[in-house]
Amino acid sequence: DTEVTQTPKHLVMGMTNKKSLKCEQHMGHRAMYWYKQKAKKPPELMFVYSYEKLSINESVPSRFSPECPNSSLLNLHLHALQPEDSALYLCASSQALGGTGQYFGPGTRLTVT
Amino acid sequence: RKEVEQDPGPFNVPEGATVAFNCTYSNSASQSFFWYRQDCRKEPKLLMSVYSSGNEDGRFTAQLNRASQYISLLIRDSKLSDSATYLCVVGAGTYKYIFGTGTRLKVLA
């Protein structure tokens, strides 16, 4: 099973709302990632968790707050977002030592109004 | 110079044609290389890893040239369903993957 699932598929939120994106994988991968992708651009790395610990934060604004409750789950908490944060948010997972490629979820398409 | 560069295309080819994409990378210490395909408004899907010895999966062949720092993807007997954006990805450390901007392929009937 090479599936990564994400919920919700679509999300519309106002600039004062708080919402969360969820990601789950059951491949036994110990590295999980959040990416942001704008139209016609490649994915941009936001965060990496390795063995449930935050390994990389690519200087992401604090209005995005990641959380890794366990080895299968990854959340992204959103608060006070701006319209320019509207994008496709992709979760991915990989084996912890890298070198084996990442598997992406279908993404959450976020619109901030 | 960008870390990973691809020709954005689009490459418009007829069904049955053979098409090749190249991707250059700047960090000579890079150790892992991949090709992904991404359909419009969908997630990237891992197509194949690229090994030093080259590798083939059906109609798809990937090659790595470390001396010239590029990887290539060859698609034989193109199908309409091959139309997508092909992303070159280079490993840059344990958890960092650098994405190229992608090459758009359109296979025409």
Short mmCIF file of C-alpha atoms in Angstrom, two decimals:
data_model
loop_
_atom_site.label_atom_id
_atom_site.label_comp_id
_atom_site.label_asym_id
_atom_site.label_seq_id
_atom_site.Cartn_x
_atom_site.Cartn_y
_atom_site.Cartn_z
CA ASP A 1 0.00 0.00 0.00
CA THR A 2 1.64 3.23 -1.16
CA GLU A 3 -1.17 5.51 -0.14
CA VAL A 4 -1.00 8.80 1.67
CA THR A 5 -4.39 10.27 2.53
CA GLN A 6 -5.23 13.90 3.22
CA THR A 7 -8.33 15.64 4.51
CA PRO A 8 -10.11 17.78 3.63
CA LYS A 9 -9.82 17.79 -0.17
CA HIS A 10 -10.93 21.43 -0.33
CA LEU A 11 -11.00 24.15 2.31
CA VAL A 12 -12.21 27.73 2.17
CA MET A 13 -11.40 29.82 5.20
CA GLY A 14 -11.49 33.45 6.23
CA MET A 15 -8.44 35.29 7.45
CA THR A 16 -9.57 35.06 11.07
CA ASN A 17 -10.41 31.35 11.05
CA LYS A 18 -8.48 28.48 12.59
CA LYS A 19 -8.45 25.22 10.69
CA SER A 20 -6.34 22.08 10.44
CA LEU A 21 -5.16 19.90 7.58
CA LYS A 22 -4.66 16.20 8.24
CA CYS A 23 -2.40 13.61 6.64
CA GLU A 24 -2.06 9.88 7.26
CA GLN A 25 0.20 7.14 5.92
CA HIS A 26 0.48 3.45 6.77
CA MET A 27 3.65 2.58 4.89
CA GLY A 28 5.81 2.60 8.01
CA HIS A 29 7.62 5.68 6.76
CA ARG A 30 9.32 7.66 9.51
CA ALA A 31 9.75 10.92 7.56
CA MET A 32 6.75 13.10 6.74
CA TYR A 33 6.63 16.38 4.88
CA TRP A 34 4.42 19.38 4.20
CA TYR A 35 4.73 21.16 0.87
CA LYS A 36 2.93 24.16 -0.59
CA GLN A 37 2.33 24.31 -4.34
CA LYS A 38 1.12 27.26 -6.36
CA ALA A 39 -0.23 26.89 -9.89
CA LYS A 40 2.39 26.05 -12.53
CA LYS A 41 5.16 25.96 -9.88
CA PRO A 42 6.94 23.01 -8.27
CA PRO A 43 6.16 22.05 -4.67
CA GLU A 44 7.95 24.15 -2.03
CA LEU A 45 9.07 22.42 1.13
CA MET A 46 7.60 23.77 4.36
CA PHE A 47 8.32 21.25 7.14
CA VAL A 48 9.89 17.84 7.65
CA TYR A 49 9.28 15.50 10.56
CA SER A 50 11.61 12.60 11.19
CA TYR A 51 10.69 10.04 13.86
CA GLU A 52 7.96 12.42 15.02
CA LYS A 53 10.42 15.26 15.62
CA LEU A 54 10.59 18.45 13.57
CA SER A 55 13.76 18.23 11.48
CA ILE A 56 13.33 21.05 9.00
CA ASN A 57 11.34 24.28 9.09
CA GLU A 58 11.94 26.25 5.91
CA SER A 59 11.39 29.61 7.64
CA VAL A 60 7.64 29.20 7.39
CA PRO A 61 5.54 31.97 8.99
CA SER A 62 4.16 31.09 12.44
CA ARG A 63 0.59 31.19 11.15
CA PHE A 64 1.37 27.66 9.95
CA SER A 65 1.95 25.25 12.83
CA PRO A 66 2.81 21.60 12.17
CA GLU A 67 2.18 18.72 14.52
CA CYS A 68 3.10 15.04 14.37
CA PRO A 69 0.96 13.15 16.92
CA ASN A 70 2.41 9.76 15.96
CA SER A 71 4.39 8.04 13.25
CA SER A 72 1.37 7.77 10.91
CA LEU A 73 -0.20 11.18 11.33
CA LEU A 74 0.78 14.70 10.40
CA ASN A 75 -1.28 17.82 10.94
CA LEU A 76 -0.91 21.40 9.77
CA HIS A 77 -2.71 23.96 11.90
CA LEU A 78 -3.67 27.18 10.18
CA HIS A 79 -4.46 30.49 11.83
CA ALA A 80 -4.80 34.06 10.57
CA LEU A 81 -3.83 33.17 7.03
CA GLN A 82 -3.49 35.66 4.19
CA PRO A 83 -5.05 35.39 0.71
CA GLU A 84 -1.57 34.71 -0.74
CA ASP A 85 -1.50 31.49 1.32
CA SER A 86 -4.13 30.06 -1.04
CA ALA A 87 -2.47 27.03 -2.67
CA LEU A 88 -2.43 23.24 -2.86
CA TYR A 89 -0.97 21.80 0.35
CA LEU A 90 0.66 18.45 -0.16
CA CYS A 91 1.71 15.93 2.43
CA ALA A 92 4.38 13.37 1.59
CA SER A 93 6.19 10.55 3.33
CA SER A 94 9.40 8.64 2.76
CA GLN A 95 11.67 6.16 4.42
CA ALA A 96 13.66 7.93 7.11
CA LEU A 97 17.08 7.59 5.56
CA GLY A 98 15.99 9.21 2.32
CA GLY A 99 17.26 8.21 -1.08
CA THR A 100 14.09 6.30 -1.85
CA GLY A 101 11.74 9.00 -3.07
CA GLN A 102 8.62 10.43 -1.54
CA TYR A 103 4.98 9.44 -1.80
CA PHE A 104 2.50 12.30 -1.97
CA GLY A 105 -1.07 12.56 -0.80
CA PRO A 106 -3.73 14.08 -3.08
CA GLY A 107 -3.43 17.44 -1.37
CA THR A 108 -5.78 19.95 0.19
CA ARG A 109 -6.75 22.85 -2.05
CA LEU A 110 -6.93 25.84 0.27
CA THR A 111 -8.60 29.15 -0.52
CA VAL A 112 -8.22 32.03 1.93
CA THR A 113 -10.84 34.74 1.54
CA ARG B 1 22.22 29.06 -11.59
CA LYS B 2 19.21 27.08 -10.36
CA GLU B 3 19.93 23.93 -8.37
CA VAL B 4 17.81 21.80 -10.69
CA GLU B 5 16.92 22.96 -14.20
CA GLN B 6 14.47 21.60 -16.72
CA ASP B 7 13.19 22.82 -20.05
CA PRO B 8 9.58 23.84 -19.29
CA GLY B 9 8.34 22.80 -22.75
CA PRO B 10 5.66 22.13 -23.77
CA PHE B 11 6.83 19.17 -25.79
CA ASN B 12 4.06 18.38 -28.27
CA VAL B 13 4.55 14.93 -29.78
CA PRO B 14 2.32 12.58 -31.78
CA GLU B 15 1.15 9.28 -30.35
CA GLY B 16 3.76 6.58 -30.80
CA ALA B 17 6.68 9.01 -30.82
CA THR B 18 9.75 8.76 -28.63
CA VAL B 19 10.48 11.80 -26.47
CA ALA B 20 13.34 12.58 -24.12
CA PHE B 21 13.70 15.11 -21.33
CA ASN B 22 16.88 16.24 -19.65
CA CYS B 23 17.41 17.77 -16.26
CA THR B 24 20.64 19.33 -14.99
CA TYR B 25 21.67 19.70 -11.36
CA SER B 26 24.30 21.92 -9.81
CA ASN B 27 25.41 20.03 -6.69
CA SER B 28 27.95 17.40 -7.64
CA ALA B 29 27.51 15.74 -4.22
CA SER B 30 23.85 14.85 -4.94
CA GLN B 31 23.19 11.17 -4.35
CA SER B 32 19.57 10.47 -5.23
CA PHE B 33 17.57 11.28 -8.31
CA PHE B 34 13.95 10.77 -9.28
CA TRP B 35 11.38 11.44 -11.95
CA TYR B 36 7.81 12.26 -10.96
CA ARG B 37 4.78 12.90 -13.13
CA GLN B 38 2.13 15.38 -12.15
CA ASP B 39 -1.25 15.65 -13.82
CA CYS B 40 -3.12 18.96 -13.78
CA ARG B 41 -4.41 19.75 -10.27
CA LYS B 42 -3.20 16.41 -8.91
CA GLU B 43 -0.32 15.37 -6.70
CA PRO B 44 3.13 14.37 -7.98
CA LYS B 45 3.47 10.62 -8.42
CA LEU B 46 6.82 8.86 -8.23
CA LEU B 47 7.58 7.52 -11.71
CA MET B 48 11.02 6.08 -11.11
CA SER B 49 14.23 6.47 -9.22
CA VAL B 50 17.34 7.02 -11.34
CA TYR B 51 20.37 4.84 -10.72
CA SER B 52 23.94 5.21 -11.91
CA SER B 53 23.58 2.15 -14.11
CA GLY B 54 20.40 3.48 -15.69
CA ASN B 55 17.05 1.81 -15.29
CA GLU B 56 14.05 0.89 -17.36
CA ASP B 57 10.41 0.39 -16.53
CA GLY B 58 8.35 -0.62 -19.54
CA ARG B 59 8.35 2.26 -21.99
CA PHE B 60 10.31 4.53 -19.63
CA THR B 61 14.10 4.66 -19.36
CA ALA B 62 16.03 6.87 -16.97
CA GLN B 63 19.74 7.62 -17.15
CA LEU B 64 22.16 9.43 -14.87
CA ASN B 65 25.31 11.15 -16.11
CA ARG B 66 27.32 12.21 -13.06
CA ALA B 67 30.20 13.67 -15.06
CA SER B 68 27.92 16.14 -16.82
CA GLN B 69 25.48 16.37 -13.91
CA TYR B 70 22.28 15.57 -15.71
CA ILE B 71 19.56 12.96 -15.67
CA SER B 72 17.31 12.02 -18.54
CA LEU B 73 13.95 10.38 -19.08
CA LEU B 74 13.09 8.64 -22.33
CA ILE B 75 9.51 7.70 -23.15
CA ARG B 76 9.00 5.30 -26.03
CA ASP B 77 5.74 4.74 -27.92
CA SER B 78 4.05 7.76 -26.30
CA LYS B 79 0.42 7.36 -25.27
CA LEU B 80 -2.21 10.07 -24.86
CA SER B 81 -2.21 9.18 -21.16
CA ASP B 82 1.46 10.18 -20.89
CA SER B 83 0.42 13.84 -21.20
CA ALA B 84 1.48 15.42 -17.91
CA THR B 85 4.20 17.53 -16.32
CA TYR B 86 7.38 15.58 -15.57
CA LEU B 87 9.29 16.76 -12.51
CA CYS B 88 12.96 16.06 -11.97
CA VAL B 89 13.84 15.75 -8.28
CA VAL B 90 17.32 15.64 -6.77
CA GLY B 91 18.09 14.59 -3.22
CA ALA B 92 19.95 17.31 -1.31
CA GLY B 93 20.65 15.70 2.04
CA THR B 94 18.65 13.21 4.07
CA TYR B 95 15.29 14.94 3.94
CA LYS B 96 15.60 17.63 1.34
CA TYR B 97 14.52 17.11 -2.21
CA ILE B 98 15.03 19.83 -4.80
CA PHE B 99 12.36 19.98 -7.48
CA GLY B 100 12.87 21.18 -11.00
CA THR B 101 10.16 23.41 -12.45
CA GLY B 102 8.87 20.55 -14.58
CA THR B 103 8.57 19.78 -18.28
CA ARG B 104 5.11 19.73 -19.84
CA LEU B 105 4.41 16.93 -22.28
CA LYS B 106 1.39 16.85 -24.60
CA VAL B 107 0.87 13.70 -26.64
CA LEU B 108 -1.34 14.45 -29.62
CA ALA B 109 -3.74 12.04 -31.34
#
